[in-house]
Coordinates of C-alpha atoms in Angstrom, one line a residue:
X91 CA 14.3 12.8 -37.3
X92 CA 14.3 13.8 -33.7
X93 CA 13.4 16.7 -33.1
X94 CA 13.0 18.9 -29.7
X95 CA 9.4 19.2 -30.4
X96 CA 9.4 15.2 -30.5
X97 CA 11.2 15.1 -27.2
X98 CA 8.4 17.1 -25.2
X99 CA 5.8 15.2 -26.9
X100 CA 7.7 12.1 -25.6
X101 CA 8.3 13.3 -21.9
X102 CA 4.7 14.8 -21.8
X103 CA 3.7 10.9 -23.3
X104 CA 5.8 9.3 -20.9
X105 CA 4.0 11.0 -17.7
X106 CA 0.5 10.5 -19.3
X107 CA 1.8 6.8 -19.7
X108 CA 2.6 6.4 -16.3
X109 CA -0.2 7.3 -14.6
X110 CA -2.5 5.1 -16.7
X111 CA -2.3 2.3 -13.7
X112 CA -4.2 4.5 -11.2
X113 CA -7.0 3.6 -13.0
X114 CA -7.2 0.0 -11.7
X115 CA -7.4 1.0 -8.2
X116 CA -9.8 2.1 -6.6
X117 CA -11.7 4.2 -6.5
X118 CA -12.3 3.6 -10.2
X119 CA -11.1 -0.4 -9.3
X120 CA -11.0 -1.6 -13.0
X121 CA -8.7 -4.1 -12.0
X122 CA -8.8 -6.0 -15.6
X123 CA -6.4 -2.5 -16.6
X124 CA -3.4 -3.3 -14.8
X125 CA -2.9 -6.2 -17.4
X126 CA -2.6 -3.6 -20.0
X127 CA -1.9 -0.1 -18.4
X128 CA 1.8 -0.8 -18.5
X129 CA 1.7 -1.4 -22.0
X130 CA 1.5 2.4 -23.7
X131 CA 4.3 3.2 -21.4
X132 CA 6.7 -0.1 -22.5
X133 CA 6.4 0.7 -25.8
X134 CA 7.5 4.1 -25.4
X135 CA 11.2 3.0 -23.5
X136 CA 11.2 0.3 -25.9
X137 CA 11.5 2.9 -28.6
X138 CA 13.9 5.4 -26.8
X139 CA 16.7 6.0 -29.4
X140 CA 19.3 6.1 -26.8
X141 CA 19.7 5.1 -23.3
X142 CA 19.7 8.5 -21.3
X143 CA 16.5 9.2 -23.0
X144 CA 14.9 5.8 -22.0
X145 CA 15.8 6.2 -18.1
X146 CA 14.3 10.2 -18.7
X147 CA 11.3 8.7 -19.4
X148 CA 11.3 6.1 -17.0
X149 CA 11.8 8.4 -14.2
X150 CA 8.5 11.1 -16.0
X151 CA 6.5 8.0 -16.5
X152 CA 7.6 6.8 -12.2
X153 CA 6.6 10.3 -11.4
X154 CA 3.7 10.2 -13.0
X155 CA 2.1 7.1 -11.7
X156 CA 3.1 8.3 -8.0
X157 CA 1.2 12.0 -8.4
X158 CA -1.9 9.7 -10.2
X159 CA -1.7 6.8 -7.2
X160 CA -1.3 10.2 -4.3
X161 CA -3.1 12.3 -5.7
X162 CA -5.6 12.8 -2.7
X163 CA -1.9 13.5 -0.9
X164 CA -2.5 17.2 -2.7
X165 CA -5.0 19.0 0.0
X166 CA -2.0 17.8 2.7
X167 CA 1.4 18.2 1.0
X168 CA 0.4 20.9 -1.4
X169 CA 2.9 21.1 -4.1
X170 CA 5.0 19.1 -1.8
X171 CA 4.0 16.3 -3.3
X172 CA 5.8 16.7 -7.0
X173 CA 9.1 17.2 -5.6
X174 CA 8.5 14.0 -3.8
X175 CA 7.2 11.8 -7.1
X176 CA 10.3 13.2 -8.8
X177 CA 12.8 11.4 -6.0
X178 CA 10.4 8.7 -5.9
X179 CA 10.2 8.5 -9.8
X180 CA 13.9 7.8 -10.0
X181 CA 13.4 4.3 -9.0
X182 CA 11.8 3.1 -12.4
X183 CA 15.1 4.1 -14.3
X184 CA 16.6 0.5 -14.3
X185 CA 13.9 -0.8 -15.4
X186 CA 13.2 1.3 -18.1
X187 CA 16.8 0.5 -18.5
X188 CA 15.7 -3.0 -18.9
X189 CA 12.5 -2.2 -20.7
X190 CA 14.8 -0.5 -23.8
X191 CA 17.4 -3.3 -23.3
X192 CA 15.5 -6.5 -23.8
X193 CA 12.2 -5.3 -25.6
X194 CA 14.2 -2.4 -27.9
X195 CA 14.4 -3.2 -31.7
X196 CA 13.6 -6.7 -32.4
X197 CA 13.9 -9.4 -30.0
X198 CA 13.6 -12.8 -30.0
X199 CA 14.8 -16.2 -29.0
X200 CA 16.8 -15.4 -26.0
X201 CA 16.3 -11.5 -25.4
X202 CA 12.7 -12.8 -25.8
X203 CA 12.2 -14.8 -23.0
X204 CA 14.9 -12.7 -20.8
X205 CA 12.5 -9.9 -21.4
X206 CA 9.4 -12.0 -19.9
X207 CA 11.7 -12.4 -17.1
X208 CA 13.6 -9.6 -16.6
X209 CA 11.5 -7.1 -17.2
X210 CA 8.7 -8.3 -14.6
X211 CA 11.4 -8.5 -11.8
X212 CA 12.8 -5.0 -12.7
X213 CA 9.3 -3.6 -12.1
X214 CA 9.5 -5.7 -8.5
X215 CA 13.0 -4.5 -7.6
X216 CA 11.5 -0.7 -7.6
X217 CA 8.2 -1.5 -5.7
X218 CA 10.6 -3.3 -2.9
X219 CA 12.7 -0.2 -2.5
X220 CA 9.9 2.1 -3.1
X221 CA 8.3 -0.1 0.0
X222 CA 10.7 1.1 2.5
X223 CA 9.0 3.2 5.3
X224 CA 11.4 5.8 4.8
X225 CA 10.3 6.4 1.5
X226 CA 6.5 6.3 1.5
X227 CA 5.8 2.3 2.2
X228 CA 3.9 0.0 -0.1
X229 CA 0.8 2.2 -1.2
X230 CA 0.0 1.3 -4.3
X231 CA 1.8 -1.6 -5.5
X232 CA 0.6 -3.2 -8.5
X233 CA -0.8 -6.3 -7.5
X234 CA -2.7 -4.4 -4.7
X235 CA -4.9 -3.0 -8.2
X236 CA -6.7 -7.3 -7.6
X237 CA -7.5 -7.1 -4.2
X238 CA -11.2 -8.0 -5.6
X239 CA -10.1 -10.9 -8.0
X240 CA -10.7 -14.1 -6.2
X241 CA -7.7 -15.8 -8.3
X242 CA -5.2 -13.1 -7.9
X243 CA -5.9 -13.2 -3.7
X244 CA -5.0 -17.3 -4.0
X245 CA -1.7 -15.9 -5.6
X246 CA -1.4 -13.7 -3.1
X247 CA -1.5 -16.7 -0.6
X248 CA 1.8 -18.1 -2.3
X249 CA 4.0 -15.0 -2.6
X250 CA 2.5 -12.2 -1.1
X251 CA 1.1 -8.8 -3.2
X252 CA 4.8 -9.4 -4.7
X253 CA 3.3 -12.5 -6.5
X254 CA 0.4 -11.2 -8.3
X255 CA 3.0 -7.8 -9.1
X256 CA 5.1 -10.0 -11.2
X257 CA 1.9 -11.7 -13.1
X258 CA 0.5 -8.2 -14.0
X259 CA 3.7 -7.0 -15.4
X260 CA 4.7 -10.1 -17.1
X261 CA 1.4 -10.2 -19.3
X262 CA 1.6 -6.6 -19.8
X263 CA 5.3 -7.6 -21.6
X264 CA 3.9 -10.2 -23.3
X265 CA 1.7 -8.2 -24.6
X266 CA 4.3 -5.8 -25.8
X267 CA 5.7 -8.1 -27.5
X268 CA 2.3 -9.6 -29.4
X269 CA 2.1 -5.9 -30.1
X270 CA 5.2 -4.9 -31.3
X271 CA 7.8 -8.1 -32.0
X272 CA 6.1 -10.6 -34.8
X273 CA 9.2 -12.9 -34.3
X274 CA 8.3 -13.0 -30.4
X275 CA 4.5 -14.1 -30.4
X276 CA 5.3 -17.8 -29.5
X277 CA 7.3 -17.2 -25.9
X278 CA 4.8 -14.0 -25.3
X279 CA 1.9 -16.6 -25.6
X280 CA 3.4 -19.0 -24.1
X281 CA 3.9 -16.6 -21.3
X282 CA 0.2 -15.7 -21.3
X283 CA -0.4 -19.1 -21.1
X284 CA 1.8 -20.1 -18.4
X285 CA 0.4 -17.3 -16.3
X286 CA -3.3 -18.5 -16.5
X287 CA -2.3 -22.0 -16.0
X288 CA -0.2 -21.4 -13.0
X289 CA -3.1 -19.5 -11.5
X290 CA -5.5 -22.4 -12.4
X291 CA -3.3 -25.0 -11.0
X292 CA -3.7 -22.5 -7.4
X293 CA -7.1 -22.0 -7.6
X294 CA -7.8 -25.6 -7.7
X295 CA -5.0 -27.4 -6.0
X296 CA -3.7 -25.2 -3.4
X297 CA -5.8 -25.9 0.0
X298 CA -7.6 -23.3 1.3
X299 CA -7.6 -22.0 4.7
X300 CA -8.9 -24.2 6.9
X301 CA -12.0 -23.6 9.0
X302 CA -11.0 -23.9 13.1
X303 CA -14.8 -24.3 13.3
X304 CA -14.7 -20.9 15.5
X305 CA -16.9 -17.6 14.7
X306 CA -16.1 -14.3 16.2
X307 CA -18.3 -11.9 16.3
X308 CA -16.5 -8.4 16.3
X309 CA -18.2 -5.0 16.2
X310 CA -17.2 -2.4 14.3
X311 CA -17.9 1.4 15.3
X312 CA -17.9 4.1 12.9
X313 CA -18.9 7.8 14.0
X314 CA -18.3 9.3 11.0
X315 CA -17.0 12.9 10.6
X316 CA -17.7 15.7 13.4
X317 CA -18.8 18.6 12.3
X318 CA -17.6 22.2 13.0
X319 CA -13.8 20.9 14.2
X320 CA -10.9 19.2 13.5
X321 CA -11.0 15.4 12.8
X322 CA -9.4 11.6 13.1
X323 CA -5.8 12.4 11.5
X324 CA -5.2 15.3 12.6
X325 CA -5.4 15.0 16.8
X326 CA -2.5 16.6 19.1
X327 CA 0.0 17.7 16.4
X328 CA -2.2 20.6 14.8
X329 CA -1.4 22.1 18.4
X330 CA 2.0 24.2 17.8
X331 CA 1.6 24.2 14.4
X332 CA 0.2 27.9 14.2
X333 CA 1.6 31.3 14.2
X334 CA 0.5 32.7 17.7
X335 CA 0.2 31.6 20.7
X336 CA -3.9 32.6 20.5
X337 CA -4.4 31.1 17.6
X338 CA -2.5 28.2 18.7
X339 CA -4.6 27.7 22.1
X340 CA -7.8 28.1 19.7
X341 CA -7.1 25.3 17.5
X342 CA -5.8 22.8 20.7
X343 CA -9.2 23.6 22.6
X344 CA -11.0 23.1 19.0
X345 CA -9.5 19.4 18.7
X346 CA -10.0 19.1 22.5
X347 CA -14.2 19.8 21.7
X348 CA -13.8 17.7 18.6
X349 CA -12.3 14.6 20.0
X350 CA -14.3 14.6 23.2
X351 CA -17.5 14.9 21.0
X352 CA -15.9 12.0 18.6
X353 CA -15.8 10.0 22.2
X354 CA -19.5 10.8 23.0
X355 CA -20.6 9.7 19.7
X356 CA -18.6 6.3 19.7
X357 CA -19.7 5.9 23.3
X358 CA -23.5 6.2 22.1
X359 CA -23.3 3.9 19.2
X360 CA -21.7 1.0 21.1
X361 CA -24.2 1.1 23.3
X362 CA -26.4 -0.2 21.0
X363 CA -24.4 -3.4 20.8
X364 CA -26.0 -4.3 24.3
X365 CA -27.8 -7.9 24.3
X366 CA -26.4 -8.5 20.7
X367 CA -23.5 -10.8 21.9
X368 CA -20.3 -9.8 20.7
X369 CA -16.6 -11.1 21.2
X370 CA -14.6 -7.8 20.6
X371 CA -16.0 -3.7 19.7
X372 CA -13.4 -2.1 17.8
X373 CA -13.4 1.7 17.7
X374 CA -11.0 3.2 15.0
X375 CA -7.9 5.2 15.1
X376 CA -7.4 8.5 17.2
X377 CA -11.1 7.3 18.6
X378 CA -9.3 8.3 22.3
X379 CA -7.9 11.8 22.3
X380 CA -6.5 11.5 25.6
X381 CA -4.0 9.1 27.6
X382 CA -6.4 7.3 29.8
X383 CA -3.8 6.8 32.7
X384 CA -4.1 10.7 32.7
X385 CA -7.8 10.6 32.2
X386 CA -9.8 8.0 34.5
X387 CA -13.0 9.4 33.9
X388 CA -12.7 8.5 30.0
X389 CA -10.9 5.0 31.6
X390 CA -13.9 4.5 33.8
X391 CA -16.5 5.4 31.1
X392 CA -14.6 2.9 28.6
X393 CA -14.5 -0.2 31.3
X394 CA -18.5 0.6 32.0
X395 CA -19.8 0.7 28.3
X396 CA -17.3 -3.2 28.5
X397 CA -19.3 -4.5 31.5
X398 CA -22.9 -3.4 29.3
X399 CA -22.1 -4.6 25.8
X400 CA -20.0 -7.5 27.4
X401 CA -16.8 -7.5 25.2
X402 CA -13.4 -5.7 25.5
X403 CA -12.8 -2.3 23.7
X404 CA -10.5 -2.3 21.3
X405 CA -9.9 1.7 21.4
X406 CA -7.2 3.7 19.8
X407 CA -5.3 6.6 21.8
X408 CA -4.3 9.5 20.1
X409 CA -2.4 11.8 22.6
X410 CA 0.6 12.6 24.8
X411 CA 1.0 10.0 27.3
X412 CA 1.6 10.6 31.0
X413 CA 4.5 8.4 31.5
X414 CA 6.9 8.6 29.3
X415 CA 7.4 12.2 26.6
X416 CA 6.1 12.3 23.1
X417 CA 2.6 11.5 21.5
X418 CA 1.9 7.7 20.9
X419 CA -0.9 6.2 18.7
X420 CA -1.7 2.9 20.8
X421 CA -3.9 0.3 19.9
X422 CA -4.9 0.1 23.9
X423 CA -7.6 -3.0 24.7
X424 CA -10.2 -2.2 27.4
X425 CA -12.1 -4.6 29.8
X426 CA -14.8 -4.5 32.3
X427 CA -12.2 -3.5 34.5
X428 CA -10.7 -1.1 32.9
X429 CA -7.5 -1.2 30.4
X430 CA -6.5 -4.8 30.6
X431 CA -2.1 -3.9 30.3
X432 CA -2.1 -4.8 26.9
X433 CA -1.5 -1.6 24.8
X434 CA 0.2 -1.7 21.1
X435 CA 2.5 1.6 19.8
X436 CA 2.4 2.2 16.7
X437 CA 5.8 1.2 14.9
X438 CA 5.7 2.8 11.4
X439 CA 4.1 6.4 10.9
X440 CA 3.3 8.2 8.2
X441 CA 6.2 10.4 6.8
X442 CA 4.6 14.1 6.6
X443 CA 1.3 13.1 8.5
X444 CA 3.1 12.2 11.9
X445 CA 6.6 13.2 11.4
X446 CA 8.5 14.8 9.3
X447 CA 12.1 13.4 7.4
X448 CA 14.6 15.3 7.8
X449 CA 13.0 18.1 10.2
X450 CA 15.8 20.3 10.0
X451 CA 15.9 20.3 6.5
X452 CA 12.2 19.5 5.7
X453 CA 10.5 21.5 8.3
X454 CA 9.1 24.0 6.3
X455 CA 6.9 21.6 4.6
X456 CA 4.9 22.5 8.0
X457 CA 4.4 26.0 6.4
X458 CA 3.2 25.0 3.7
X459 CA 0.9 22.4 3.9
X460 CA -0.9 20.0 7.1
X461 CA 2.4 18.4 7.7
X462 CA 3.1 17.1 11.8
X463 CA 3.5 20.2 13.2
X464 CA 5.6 17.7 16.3
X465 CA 6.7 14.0 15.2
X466 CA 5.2 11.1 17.1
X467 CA 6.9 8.7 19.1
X468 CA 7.5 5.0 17.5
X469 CA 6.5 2.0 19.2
X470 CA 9.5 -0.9 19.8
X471 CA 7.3 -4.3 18.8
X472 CA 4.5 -6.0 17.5
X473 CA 2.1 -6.8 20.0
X474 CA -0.7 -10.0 20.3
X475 CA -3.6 -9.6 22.8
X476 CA -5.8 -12.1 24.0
X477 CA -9.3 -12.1 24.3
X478 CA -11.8 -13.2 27.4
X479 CA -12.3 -16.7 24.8
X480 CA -9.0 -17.0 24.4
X481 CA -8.8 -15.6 20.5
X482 CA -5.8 -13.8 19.7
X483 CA -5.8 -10.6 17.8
X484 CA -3.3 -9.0 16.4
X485 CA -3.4 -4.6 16.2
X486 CA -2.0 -2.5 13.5
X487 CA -2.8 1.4 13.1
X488 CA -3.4 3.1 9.7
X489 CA -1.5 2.5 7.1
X490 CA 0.6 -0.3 8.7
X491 CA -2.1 -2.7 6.9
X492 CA 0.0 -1.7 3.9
X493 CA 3.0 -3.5 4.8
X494 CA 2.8 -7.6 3.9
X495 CA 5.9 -8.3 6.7
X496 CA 3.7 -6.9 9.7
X497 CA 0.2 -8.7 9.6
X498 CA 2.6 -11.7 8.4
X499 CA 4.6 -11.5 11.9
X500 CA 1.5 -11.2 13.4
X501 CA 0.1 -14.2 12.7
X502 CA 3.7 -15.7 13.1
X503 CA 3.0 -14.7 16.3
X504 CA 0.0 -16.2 17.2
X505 CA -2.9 -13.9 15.8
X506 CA -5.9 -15.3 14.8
X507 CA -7.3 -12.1 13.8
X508 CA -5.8 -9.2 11.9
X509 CA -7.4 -5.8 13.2
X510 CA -6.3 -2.6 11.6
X511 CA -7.5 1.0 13.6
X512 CA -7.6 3.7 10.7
X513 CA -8.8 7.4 9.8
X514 CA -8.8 9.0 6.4
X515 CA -11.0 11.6 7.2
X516 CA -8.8 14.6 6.1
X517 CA -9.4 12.6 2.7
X518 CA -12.7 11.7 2.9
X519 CA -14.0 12.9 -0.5
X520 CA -11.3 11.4 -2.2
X521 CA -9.9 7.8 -3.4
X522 CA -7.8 7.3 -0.1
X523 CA -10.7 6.1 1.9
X524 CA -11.4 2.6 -0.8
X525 CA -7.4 2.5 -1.5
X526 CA -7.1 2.0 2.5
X527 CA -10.2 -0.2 2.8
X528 CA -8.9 -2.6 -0.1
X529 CA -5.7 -3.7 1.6
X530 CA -7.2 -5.6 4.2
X531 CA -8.3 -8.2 1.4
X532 CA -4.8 -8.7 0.1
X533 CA -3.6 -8.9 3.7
X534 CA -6.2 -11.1 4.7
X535 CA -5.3 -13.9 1.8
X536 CA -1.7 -13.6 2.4
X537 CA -1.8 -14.7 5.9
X538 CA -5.3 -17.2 5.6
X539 CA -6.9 -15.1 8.6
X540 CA -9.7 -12.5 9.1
X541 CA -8.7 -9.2 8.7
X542 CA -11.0 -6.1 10.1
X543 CA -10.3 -2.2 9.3
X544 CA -12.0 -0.2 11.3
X545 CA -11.9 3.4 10.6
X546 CA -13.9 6.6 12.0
X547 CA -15.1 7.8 9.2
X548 CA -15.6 5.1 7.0
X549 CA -14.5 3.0 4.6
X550 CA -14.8 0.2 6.8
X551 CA -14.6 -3.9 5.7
X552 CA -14.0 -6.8 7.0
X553 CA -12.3 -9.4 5.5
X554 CA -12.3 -13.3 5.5
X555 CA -9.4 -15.8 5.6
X556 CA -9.6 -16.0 1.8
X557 CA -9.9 -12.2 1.7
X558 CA -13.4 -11.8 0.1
X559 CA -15.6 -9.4 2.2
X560 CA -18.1 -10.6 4.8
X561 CA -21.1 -8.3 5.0
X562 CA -21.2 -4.8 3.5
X563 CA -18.7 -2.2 3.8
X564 CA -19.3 1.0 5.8
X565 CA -19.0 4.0 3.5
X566 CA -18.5 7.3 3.9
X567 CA -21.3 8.8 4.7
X568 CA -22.0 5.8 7.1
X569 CA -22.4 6.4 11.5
X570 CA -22.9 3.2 12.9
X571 CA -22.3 0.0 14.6
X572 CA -22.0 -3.0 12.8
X573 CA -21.5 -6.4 13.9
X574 CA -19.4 -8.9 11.9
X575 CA -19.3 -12.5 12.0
X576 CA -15.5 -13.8 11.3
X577 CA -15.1 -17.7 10.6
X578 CA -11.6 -18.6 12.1
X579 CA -9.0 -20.5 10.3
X580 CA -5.9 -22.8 11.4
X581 CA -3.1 -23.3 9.3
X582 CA 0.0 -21.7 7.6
X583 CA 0.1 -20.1 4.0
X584 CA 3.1 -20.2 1.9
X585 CA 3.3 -16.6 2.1
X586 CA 3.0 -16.7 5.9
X587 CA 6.0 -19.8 5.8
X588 CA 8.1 -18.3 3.3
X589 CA 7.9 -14.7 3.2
X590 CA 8.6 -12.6 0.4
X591 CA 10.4 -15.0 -2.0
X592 CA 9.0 -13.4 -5.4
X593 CA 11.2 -10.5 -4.3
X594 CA 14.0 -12.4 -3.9
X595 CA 13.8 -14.1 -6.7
X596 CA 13.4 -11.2 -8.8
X597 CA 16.9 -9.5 -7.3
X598 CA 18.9 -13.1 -8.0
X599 CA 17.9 -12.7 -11.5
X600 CA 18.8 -9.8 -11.8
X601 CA 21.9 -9.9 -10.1
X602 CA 22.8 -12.8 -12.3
X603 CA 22.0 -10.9 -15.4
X604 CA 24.0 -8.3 -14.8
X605 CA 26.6 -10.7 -13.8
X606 CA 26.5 -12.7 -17.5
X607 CA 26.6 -8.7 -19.0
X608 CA 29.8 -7.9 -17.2
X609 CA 31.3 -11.6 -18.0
X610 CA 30.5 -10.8 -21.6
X611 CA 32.2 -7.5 -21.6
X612 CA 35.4 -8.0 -20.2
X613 CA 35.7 -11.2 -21.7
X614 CA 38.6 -10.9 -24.4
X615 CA 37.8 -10.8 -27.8
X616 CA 34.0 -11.0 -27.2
X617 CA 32.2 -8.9 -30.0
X618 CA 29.7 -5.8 -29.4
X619 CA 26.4 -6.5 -28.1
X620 CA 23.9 -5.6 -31.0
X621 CA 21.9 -2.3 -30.4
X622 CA 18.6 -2.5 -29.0
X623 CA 16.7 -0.2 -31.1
X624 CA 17.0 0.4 -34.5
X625 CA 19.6 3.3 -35.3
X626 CA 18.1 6.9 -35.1
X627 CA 18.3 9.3 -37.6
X628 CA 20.1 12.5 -37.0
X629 CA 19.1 16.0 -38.7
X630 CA 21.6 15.6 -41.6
X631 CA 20.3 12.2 -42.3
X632 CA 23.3 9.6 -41.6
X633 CA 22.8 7.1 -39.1
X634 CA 23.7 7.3 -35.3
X635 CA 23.7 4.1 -32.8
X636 CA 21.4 4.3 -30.2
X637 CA 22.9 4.9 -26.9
X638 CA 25.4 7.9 -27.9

């Protein structure tokens, strides 16, 4: 019987359910969990005795993962951010749909192996639309949870993050099925089976990047947190985005100190690069607080500290520039002669932390939490810069390292290194700082070149082609300047030739299954398609069909 008590206990399950997956990201980084963390949650939809309840609990369960995945968002958007896991949450209701559909009641033979399919590429359809800029971007994508899992990176080489997404989910459905469906064991091993195989067969046959026989040595600066001010994220917005025109000159001059004694600090630790030879310093994002065309004397200081360490500056501007309106965050590269003309605009900003969707209806999210108090500007392209040894690099700025199709048109372009300026200091004692920091791996294996994330307060890695880490990472507590040694690599991975082809995969079957389900309905005389879950009982006792 089904009773309203049962329903709450099945919506509160369903949430609980949904976050489980945080867990295999860091900071806790099991990573072994993703191939199971889906499974309490399956075989709740599975069970759903009708099909409004199982897309209820599909959006509870995609609202809960989001608040689990964000939840360092809290300190920012306040209670903000549940509103915004509920819209987001809606995009796991077809495949809950599909969960309830192919795994309900007691498949096998066909509905089986559909399921192994199916199910997998419903879970990819909502991480690709979920992956859109305008809704968030690609934080916390499933196959992300194995950026540490030297197997799951080669994957990653193939198809992207998109890849190693569809192995996780399929093995968690197989799983459900060992679980639940007797009749099912042989495809859900064979499944299990195949998966492990296939990965074998790309561990060992696949060629690996290959070595150019270059090294770069690139310098990472970290200042870590200023004390007594503002810091990293929060720059040239949080000006305007008090109540009075006091407070509101108190908090500009306050980042003013903060960011000048952020420069100082930077300036400091590079110069103890001098006589250690390196090919590139990179500083991390909002390191600059000022437009240097506006500010020579920060210009001047920039092209001397070039001229002592001998390498280019790889700063990052945080401010209002002096030739055109609007604040930029610009990758901006710095010689012994100053700023060398090459200079990268950020393209995709962070919805909330440097604009806001929607202003004139969203605005007050400003009021209630550390939302832009004045959007950004966005740049127009990618950029590559050269360096004095002819390496090309190729800039992205915070969390633009989450998105596989930029560092991937990067190196289409011509980058030999991937460099990605970040700050997650209004985070810092949170998971956002390790989340950030593992990205680079994933981003490094899909495109079979170095990848370096620089941040100002740390965590900071570098990455190799493969995407296992070179040297320590700098944590949070770290202020220093460490020196890296990247081993170049020539060649093109699959990923890099083919882009994301997983995804599309995953939508043409789909689309074709949905296809075969409308043939079969309209087709005259065709008989009922058999429910997927066994009928539920009603409070009188006689028998209802799922789905009414």
């Amino acid at each position: 019987m089904v009773t309203e008590r049962t329903r709450w206990w099945r919506a509160a399950g369903a949430v609980a359910a949904g976050a489980l997956p945080c867990l295999a990201f860091p900071a806790p980084a099991l990573w072994w969990f993703a191939y199971v963390a889906l499974v309490p949650w399956m075989l709740l939809l599975r069970s759903a005795p009708t099909g409004r309840r199982a897309a209820l609990e599909g959006w509870l369960g995609g609202a809960g993962f989001i608040v689990a995945v964000h939840h360092w968002l809290l300190p920012s958007l306040h209670v903000f951010l549940l509103p915004v896991a509920l819209l987001l949450g809606v995009l796991w209701i077809p495949w809950a749909l599909l969960v309830r559909e192919l795994l309900g009641g007691a498949p096998h033979g066909w509905r089986a192996a559909a399921a192994l399919v199916l199910v997998p590429a419903g879970w990819l359809l909502s991480e690709l639309a979920r992956s859109w800029q305008g809704l968030g971007g690609p934080w916390g994508l499933l196959g992300a949870s194995q950026w540490q899992v030297p197997p799951a990176l080669r994957l990653a080489s193939v198809g992207g993050v998109w890849l190693v997404s569809l192995l996780v989910v399929a093995v968690n459905c197989a799983l459900v099925l060992l679980v639940a469906v007797p009749r099912a064991r042989v495809p859900a091993v064979a499944v299990v089976a195949g998966c492990a195989v296939l990965t074998g067969l790309v561990w060992l046959w696949l060629p690996r990047p290959e070595a150019s026989g270059g090294v770069l040595r690139v310098a990472v600066v970290q200042p870590g947190l200023m004390a007594d001010g503002p810091d990293g994220a929060s720059g040239p917005t949080t000006a305007g985005t008090t109540g009075t025109t006091g407070t509101t000159a108190t908090a500009a001059a306050a980042a003013a100190d903060a960011a000048q004694r952020r420069f100082d600090a930077q300036e400091r630790l590079t110069g103890t690069l001098v006589g250690r030879r390196v090919d590139l310093v990179v500083w991390g994002e909002s390191s600059v607080g000022a437009d240097l065309a506006a500010r020579p004397d920060l210009s001047r200081r920039l092209a001397a500290l070039s001229a002592r360490v001998g390498a280019p500056l790889l700063v990052n501007v945080d401010a209002r520039r002096s030739d055109r309106p609007g604040i930029y965050k610009s990758s901006v590269l710095v010689g012994p002669q100053g700023p060398t003309g090459e200079r990268y605009d950020k393209m995709r900003l962070v919805p909330f932390g440097e604009y806001v969707p929607a202003r004139a209806v969203l605005g007050w999210a400003t009021s209630v939490g550390k939302a832009a108090g004045e959007d950004r500007m966005r740049g127009a392209a990618p950029v590559v810069m050269g360096l004095p040894d002819g390496t090309r690099i190729g800039p992205l700025v915070c969390f633009e390292s989450a998105f596989p199709d930029m560092s991937r048109e990067l190196t289409r372009m011509g980058a030999a290194v991937l460099v990605a300026q970040s700050s997650t200091s209004t985070f810092q004692h949170s998971w956002a700082p390790a989340q950030h920091a593992s990205l680079g791996a994933l981003r490094a294996a899909e495109n079979g070149r170095p990848f370096v994330h620089a941040t100002l307060t740390g965590v900071s890695a570098v990455y190799g082609p493969s995407g296992g880490r070179i040297g320590p990472a700098l944590s949070t507590s770290a202020s220093t300047a460490a020196v890296y040694e990247l081993p170049l690599a020539r060649g093109t991975t699959l990923f890099v030739r083919f882009g994301n082809w997983p995804g599309g995969a995953a939508v043409l079957a789909l689309a074709a299954y949905c296809a075969l389900r409308g043939a079969r309905a309209v087709r005259p005389g065709s008989p009922a398609p058999e429910p997927s879950a066994p009928p539920a009982r009603t409070v009188r006792g006689s028998a209802a069909r799922p789905g009414r």
